[in-house]
Coordinates of C-alpha atoms and ligand atoms in Angstrom, one line a residue:
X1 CA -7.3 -3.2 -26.0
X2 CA -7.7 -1.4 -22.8
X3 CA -6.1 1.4 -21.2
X4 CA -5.4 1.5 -18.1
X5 CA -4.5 4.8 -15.4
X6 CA -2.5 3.6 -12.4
X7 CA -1.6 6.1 -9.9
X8 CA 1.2 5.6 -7.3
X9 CA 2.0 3.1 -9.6
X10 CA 5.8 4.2 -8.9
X11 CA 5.5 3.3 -4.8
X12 CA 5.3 0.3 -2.9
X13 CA 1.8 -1.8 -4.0
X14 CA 1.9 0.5 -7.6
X15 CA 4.8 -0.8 -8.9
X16 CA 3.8 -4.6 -8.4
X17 CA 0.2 -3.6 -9.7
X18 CA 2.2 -2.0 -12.9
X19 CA 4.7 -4.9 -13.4
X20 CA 1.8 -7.7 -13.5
X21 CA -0.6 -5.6 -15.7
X22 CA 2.4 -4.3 -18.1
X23 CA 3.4 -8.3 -18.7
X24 CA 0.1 -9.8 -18.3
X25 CA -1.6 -7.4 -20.7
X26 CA 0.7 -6.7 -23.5
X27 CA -2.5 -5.3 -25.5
X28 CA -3.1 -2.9 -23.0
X29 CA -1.8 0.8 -22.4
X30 CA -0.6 0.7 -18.6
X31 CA -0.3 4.6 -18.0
X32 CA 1.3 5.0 -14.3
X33 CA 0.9 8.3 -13.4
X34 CA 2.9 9.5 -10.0
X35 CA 4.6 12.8 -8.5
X36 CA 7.1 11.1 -7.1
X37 CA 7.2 12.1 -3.2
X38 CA 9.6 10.4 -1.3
X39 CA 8.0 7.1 -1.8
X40 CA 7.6 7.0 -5.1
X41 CA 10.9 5.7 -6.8
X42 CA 11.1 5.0 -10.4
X43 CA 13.6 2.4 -9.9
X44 CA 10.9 -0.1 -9.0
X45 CA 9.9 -0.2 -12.3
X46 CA 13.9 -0.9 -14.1
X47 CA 12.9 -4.1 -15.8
X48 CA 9.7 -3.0 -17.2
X49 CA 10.3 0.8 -18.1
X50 CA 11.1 -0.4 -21.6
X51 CA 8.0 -2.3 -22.7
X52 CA 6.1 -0.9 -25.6
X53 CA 2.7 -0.5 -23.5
X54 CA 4.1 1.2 -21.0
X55 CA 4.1 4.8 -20.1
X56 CA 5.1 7.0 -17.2
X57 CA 3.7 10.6 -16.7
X58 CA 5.0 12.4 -13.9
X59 CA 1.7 14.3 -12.5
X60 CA 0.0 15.2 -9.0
X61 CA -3.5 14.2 -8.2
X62 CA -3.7 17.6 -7.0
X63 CA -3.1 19.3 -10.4
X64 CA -6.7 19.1 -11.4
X65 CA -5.6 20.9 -15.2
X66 CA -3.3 18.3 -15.9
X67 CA -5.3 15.6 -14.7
X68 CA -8.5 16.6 -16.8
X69 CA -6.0 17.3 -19.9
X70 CA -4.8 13.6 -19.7
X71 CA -8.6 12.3 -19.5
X72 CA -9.7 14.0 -22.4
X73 CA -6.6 12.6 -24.1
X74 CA -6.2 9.0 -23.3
X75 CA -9.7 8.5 -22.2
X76 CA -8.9 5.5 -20.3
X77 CA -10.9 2.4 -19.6
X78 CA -9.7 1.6 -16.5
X79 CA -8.7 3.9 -13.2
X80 CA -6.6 2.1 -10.7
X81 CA -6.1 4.3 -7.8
X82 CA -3.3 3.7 -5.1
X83 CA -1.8 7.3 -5.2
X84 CA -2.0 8.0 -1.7
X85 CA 0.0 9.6 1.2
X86 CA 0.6 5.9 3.4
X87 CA 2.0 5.9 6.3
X88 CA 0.5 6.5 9.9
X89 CA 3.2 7.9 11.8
X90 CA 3.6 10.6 9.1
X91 CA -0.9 11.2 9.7
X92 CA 0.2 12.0 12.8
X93 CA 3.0 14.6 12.3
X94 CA 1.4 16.1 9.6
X95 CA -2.1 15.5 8.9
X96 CA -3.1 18.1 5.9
X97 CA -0.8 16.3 3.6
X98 CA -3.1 13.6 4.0
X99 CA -6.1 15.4 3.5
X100 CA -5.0 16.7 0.2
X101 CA -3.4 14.0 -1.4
X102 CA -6.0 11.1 -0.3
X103 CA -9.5 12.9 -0.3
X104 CA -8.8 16.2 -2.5
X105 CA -6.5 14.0 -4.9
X106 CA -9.7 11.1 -5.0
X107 CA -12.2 13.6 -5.5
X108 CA -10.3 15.4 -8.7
X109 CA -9.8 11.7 -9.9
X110 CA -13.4 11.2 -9.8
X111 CA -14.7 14.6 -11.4
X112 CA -12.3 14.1 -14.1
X113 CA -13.8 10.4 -14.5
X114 CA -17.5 11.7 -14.1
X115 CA -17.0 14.7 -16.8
X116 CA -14.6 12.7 -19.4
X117 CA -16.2 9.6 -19.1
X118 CA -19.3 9.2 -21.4
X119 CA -22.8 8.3 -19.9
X120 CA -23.8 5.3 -19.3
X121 CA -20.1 5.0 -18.6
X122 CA -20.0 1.5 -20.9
X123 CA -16.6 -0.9 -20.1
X124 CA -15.4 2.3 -17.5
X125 CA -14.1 1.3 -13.7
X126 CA -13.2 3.4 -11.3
X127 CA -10.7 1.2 -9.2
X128 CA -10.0 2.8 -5.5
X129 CA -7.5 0.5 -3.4
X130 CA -8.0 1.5 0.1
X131 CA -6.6 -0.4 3.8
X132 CA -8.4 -2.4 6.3
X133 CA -7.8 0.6 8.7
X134 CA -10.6 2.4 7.9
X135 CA -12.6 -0.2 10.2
X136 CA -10.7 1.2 13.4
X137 CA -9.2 -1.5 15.5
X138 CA -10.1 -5.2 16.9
X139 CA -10.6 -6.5 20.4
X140 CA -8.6 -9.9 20.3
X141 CA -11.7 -11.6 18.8
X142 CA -13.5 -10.8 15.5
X143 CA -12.8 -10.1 11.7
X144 CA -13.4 -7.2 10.0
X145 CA -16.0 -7.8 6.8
X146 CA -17.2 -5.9 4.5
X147 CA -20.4 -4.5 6.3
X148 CA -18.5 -3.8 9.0
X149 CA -18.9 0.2 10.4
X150 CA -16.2 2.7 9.3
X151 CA -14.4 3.3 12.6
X152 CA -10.9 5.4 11.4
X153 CA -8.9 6.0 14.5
X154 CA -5.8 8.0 12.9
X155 CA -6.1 10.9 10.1
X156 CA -4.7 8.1 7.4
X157 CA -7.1 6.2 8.6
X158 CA -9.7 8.8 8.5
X159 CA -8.6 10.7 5.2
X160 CA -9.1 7.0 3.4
X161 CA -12.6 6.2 5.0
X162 CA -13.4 9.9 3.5
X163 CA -11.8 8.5 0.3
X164 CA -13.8 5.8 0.3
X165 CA -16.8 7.1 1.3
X166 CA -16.4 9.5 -1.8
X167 CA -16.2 7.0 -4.2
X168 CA -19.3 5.6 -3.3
X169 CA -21.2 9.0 -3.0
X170 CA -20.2 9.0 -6.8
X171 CA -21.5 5.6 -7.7
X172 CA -24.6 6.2 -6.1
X173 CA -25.0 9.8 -7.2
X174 CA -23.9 10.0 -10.5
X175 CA -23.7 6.3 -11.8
X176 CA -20.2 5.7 -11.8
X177 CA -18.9 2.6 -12.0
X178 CA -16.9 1.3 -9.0
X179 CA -15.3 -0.8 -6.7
X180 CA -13.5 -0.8 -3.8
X181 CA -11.3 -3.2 -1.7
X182 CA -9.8 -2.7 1.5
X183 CA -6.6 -4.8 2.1
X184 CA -4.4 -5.2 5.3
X185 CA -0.9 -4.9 6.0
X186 CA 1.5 -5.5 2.7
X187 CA 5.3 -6.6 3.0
X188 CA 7.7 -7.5 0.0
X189 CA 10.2 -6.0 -1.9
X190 CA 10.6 -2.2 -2.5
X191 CA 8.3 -1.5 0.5
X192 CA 10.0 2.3 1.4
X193 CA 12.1 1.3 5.2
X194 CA 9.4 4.0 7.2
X195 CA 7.3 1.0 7.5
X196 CA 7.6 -1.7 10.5
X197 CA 9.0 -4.6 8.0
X198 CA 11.6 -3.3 5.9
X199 CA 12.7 -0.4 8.7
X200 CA 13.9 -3.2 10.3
X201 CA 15.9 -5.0 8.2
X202 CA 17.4 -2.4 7.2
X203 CA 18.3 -1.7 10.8
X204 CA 19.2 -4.6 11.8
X205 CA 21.6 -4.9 8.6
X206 CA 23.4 -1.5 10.3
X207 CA 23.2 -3.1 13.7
X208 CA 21.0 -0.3 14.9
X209 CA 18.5 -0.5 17.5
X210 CA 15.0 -1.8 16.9
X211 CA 12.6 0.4 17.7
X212 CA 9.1 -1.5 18.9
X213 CA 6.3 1.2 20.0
X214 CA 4.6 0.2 23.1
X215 CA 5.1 -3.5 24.6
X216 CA 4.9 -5.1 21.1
X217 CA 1.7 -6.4 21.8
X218 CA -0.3 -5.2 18.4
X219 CA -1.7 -7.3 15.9
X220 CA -1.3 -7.0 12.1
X221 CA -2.6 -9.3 9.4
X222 CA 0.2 -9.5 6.6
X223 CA -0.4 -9.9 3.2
X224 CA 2.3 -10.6 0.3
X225 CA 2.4 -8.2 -2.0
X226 CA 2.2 -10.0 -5.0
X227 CA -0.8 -11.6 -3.9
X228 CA -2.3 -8.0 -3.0
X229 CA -1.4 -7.1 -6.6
X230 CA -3.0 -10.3 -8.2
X231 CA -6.3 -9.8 -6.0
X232 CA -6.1 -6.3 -7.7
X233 CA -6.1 -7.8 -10.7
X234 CA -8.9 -10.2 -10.1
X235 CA -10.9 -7.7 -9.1
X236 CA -10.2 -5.1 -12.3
X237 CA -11.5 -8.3 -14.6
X238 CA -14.6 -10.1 -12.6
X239 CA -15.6 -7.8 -9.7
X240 CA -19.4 -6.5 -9.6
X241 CA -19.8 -2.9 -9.7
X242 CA -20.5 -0.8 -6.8
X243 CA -18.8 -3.9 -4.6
X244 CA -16.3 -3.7 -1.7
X245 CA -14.2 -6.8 -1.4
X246 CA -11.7 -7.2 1.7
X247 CA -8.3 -8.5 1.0
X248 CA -6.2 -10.4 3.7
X249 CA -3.8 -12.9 4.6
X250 CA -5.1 -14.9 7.4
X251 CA -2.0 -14.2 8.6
X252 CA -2.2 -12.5 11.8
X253 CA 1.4 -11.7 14.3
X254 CA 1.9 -9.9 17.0
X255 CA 4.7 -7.0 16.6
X256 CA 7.1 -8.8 19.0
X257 CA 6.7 -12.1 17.6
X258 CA 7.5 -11.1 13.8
X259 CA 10.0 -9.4 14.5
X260 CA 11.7 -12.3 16.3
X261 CA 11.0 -14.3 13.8
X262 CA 12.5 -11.3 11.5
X263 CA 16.0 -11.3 13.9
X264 CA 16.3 -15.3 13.5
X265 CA 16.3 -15.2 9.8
X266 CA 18.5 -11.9 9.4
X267 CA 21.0 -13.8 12.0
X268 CA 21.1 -17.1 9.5
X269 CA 21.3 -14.9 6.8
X270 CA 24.0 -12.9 7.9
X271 CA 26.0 -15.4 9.7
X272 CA 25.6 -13.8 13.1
X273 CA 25.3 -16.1 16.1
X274 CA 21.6 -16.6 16.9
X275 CA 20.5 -14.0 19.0
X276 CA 22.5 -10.9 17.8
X277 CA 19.8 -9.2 15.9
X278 CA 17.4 -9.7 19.0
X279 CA 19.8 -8.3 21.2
X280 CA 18.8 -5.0 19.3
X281 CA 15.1 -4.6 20.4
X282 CA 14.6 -1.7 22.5
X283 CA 11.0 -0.5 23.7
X284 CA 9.6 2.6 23.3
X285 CA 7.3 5.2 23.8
X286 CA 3.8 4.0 22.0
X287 CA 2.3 5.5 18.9
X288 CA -0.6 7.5 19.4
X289 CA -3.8 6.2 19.2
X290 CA -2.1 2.4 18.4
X291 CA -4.5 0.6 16.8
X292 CA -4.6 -3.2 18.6
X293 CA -5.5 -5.4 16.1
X294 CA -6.5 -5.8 12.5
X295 CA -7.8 -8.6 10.9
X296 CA -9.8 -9.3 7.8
X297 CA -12.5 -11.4 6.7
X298 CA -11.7 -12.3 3.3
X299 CA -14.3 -14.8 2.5
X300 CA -16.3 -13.0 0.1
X301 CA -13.1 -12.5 -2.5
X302 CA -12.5 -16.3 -2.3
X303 CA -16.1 -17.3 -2.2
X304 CA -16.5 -15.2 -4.9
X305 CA -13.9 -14.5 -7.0
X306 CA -11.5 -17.7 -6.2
X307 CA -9.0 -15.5 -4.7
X308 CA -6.6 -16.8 -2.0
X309 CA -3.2 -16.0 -0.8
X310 CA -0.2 -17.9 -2.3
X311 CA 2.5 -17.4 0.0
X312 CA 3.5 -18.6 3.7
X313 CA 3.9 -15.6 5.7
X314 CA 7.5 -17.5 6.7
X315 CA 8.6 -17.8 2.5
X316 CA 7.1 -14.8 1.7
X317 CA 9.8 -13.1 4.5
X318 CA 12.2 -14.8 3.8
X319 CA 12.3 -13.5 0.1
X320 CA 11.7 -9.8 1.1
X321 CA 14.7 -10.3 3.3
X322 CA 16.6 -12.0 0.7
X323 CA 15.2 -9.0 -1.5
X324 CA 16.4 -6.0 0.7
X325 CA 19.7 -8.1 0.8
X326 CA 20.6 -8.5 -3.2
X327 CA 19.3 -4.3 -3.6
X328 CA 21.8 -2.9 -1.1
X329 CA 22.4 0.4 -3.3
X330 CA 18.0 0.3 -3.5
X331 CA 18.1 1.0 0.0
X332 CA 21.1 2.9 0.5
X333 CA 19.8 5.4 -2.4
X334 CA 16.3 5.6 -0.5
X335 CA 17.7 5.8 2.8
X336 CA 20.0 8.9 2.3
X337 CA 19.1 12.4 2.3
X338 CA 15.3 13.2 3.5
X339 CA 15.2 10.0 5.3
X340 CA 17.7 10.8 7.5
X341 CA 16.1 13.7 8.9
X342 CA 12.7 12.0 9.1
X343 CA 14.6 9.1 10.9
X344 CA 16.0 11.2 13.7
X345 CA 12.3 13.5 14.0
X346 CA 10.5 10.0 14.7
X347 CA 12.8 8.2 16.8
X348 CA 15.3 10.3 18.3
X349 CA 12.9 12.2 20.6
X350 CA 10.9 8.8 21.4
Ligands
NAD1 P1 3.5 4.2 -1.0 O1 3.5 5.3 0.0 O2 4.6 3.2 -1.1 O3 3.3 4.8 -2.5 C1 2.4 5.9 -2.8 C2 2.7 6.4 -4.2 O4 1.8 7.4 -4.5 C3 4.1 6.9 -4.3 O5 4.7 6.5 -5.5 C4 3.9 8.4 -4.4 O6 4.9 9.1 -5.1 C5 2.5 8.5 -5.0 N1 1.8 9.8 -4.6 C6 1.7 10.3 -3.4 N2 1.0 11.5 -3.4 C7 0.7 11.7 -4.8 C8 0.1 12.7 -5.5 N3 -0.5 13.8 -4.8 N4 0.0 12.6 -6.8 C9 0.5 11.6 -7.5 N5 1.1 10.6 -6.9 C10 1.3 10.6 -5.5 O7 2.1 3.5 -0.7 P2 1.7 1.9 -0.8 O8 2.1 1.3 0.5 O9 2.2 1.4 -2.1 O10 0.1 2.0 -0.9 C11 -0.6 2.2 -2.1 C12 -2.1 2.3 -1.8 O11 -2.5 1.1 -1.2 C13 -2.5 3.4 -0.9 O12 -3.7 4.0 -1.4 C14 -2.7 2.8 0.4 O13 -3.6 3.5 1.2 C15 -3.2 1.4 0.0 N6 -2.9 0.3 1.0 C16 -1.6 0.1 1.4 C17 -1.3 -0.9 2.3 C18 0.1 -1.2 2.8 O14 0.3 -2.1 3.7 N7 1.1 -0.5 2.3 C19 -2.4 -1.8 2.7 C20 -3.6 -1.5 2.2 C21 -3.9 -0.5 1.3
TYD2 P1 3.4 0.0 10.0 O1 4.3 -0.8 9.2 O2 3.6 1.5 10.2 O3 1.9 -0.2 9.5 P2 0.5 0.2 10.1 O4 0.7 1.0 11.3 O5 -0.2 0.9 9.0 O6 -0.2 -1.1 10.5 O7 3.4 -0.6 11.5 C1 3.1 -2.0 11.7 C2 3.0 -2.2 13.2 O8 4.4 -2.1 13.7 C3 2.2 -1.2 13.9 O9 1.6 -1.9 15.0 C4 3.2 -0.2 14.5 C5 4.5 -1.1 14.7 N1 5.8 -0.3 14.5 C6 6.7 -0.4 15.5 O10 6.6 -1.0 16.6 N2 7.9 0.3 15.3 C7 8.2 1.0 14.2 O11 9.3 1.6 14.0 C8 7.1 1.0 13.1 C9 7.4 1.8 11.9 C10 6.0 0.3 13.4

């Protein structure tokens, strides 16, 4: 019997981690602690809510009181960390949000850990899930590995290389048992519509313009993420401490050319005539500081650890579009209110 602390577990990547642990450990205590922000939706989590070794507390990484008062009492086994402020358009509006909740909130995670947990810290992990951005951005050649040089390029890049750099300050400082891995671009279902994937469905659903940043011409490598969550998992049972394991799809598309692909599938599915939904691209002014290309190396987590990805990248959209499909009032419920306003501050003045 272990338990185990997942933050953010009620966001995007959280609430697959939480679903696969809650059914694939019923003799563990899945704790998922969130505050709820505008990503974090409780409805994810409908079907499993009820289980017996499940349990919700609604928390801030900030609130360093309530987070040492819940490691004292549950003295978990396991930390999974995903609580994060995610998405880089928002880094660059608003940069001290990110700040807080992704280095501050990491550090208070990890001096609760180091003062709770007791030395030699026996059967403890501290779990930190961090992105491929922290490595900057690719030419058109190369992979990102695990040794290569922290290069953030936006402050959510930067504020999780400082994240991550933290968490190995305390493993080499105070003992504490660790590992990292750094995954690349998720897509699935309940993905919150600011991000490129599901912002577009849901626009092209409302017939709405599709807003590409620049010529189209970056490079993301997507991941599934179900596969990111079974990786997770993988890595909670048989990774070595102090490790950093990179996660990835070998799945790399340029913006313009998913999203085509996006616009033929919504067309079929919809019963437009082929070329409706493309007809909707509109160009415009870049993001700063675009990132090119990412791109990860994930050798060592299949060498390793037998890890690989399960889906096509063409299946695997197929059933988020299907998803965002079947869960209309999903994304009518997180697409009212604050998103509105966000909406028209990023792409009404671009
Ligand atoms: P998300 O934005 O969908 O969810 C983040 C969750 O954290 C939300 O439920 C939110 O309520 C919660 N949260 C935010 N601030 C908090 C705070 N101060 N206290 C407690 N809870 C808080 O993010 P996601 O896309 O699911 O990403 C999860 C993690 O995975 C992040 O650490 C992110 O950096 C990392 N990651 C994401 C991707 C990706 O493609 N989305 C890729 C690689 C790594
Ligand atoms: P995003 O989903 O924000 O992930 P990240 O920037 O963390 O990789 O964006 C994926 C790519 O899509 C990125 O190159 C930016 C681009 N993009 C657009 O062209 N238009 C959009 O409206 C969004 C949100 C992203």
């Amino acid at each position: 019997m272990k338990k185990v602390l997942i933050t953010g577990g009620a966001g995007f990547i959280g609430s697959h981690v939480v679903r696969l642990m809650v059914k694939k450990y019923p003799d563990f205590q899945i704790f998922n602690l969130d505050s709820l922000t505008y990503a974090g939706n409780l409805a994810n989590l409908a079907d499993i809510e009820n289980q017996p070794n499940y349990h919700f507390i609604k928390a801030d990484i900030l609130d360093m009181e309530v987070i040492n008062g819940l490691f004292e009492k549950h003295d978990f086994d396991v930390v999974l960390h995903l609580a994060a402020e995610s998405h880089v358009d928002r880094s660059i509006t608003n940069p001290l949000d990110f700040i807080y909740t992704n280095v501050v909130g990491t550090v208070n995670l990890l001096n609760a850990a180091r003062k709770f947990w007791q030395r030699p810290f026996e059967g403890k992990l501290f779990f930190h899930i961090s992105t491929d951005e922290v490595y900057g951005s690719l030419g058109q050649e190369g992979l990102f590995t695990e040794t290569t040089a922290y290069d953030p390029r936006s402050p959510y890049s930067a504020s999780k290389a400082s994240s991550d750099h933290f968490v190995r300050a305390y493993h080499h400082t105070y003992g504490l048992p660790i590992v990292i891995s750094n995954c690349s671009n998720n897509y699935g279902p309940n993905q919150f519509p600011e991000k490129l994937i599901p912002l577009f469905i849901n626009n092209i659903i409302h017939m709405k313009p599709l807003p590409v940043y620049g010529k189209g011409e970056n490079v993301r490598d997507w991941l599934y993420v179900e596969d990111h969550a079974r990786a997770i998992d993988l890595i909670m049972q048989k990774g070595k401490n102090g490790e950093t394991y990179n996660i990835g799809g070998h799945n790399e598309w340029k913006n313009i050319d998913l999203i085509r692909l996006m616009c033929k599938i919504m067309d079929k599915k919809l019963g437009r005539e082929p070329g409706i939904s493309e007809s909707l691209i509109t160009y415009v002014k870049d993001r700063a500081g675009h990132d090119l290309r990412y791109a990860i190396d994930a050798s060592k987590l299949q060498s390793e650890l037998g890890w690989k990805p399960s889906l096509q990248f063409e299946e695997g959209l197929e059933k988020t579009v299907d998803w965002y499909l079947n869960n209309n009032d999903w994304l009518e419920h997180v697409t009212s209110g604050q998103y509105q306003n966000y909406y028209r501050e990023q792409y009404e003045k671009r």
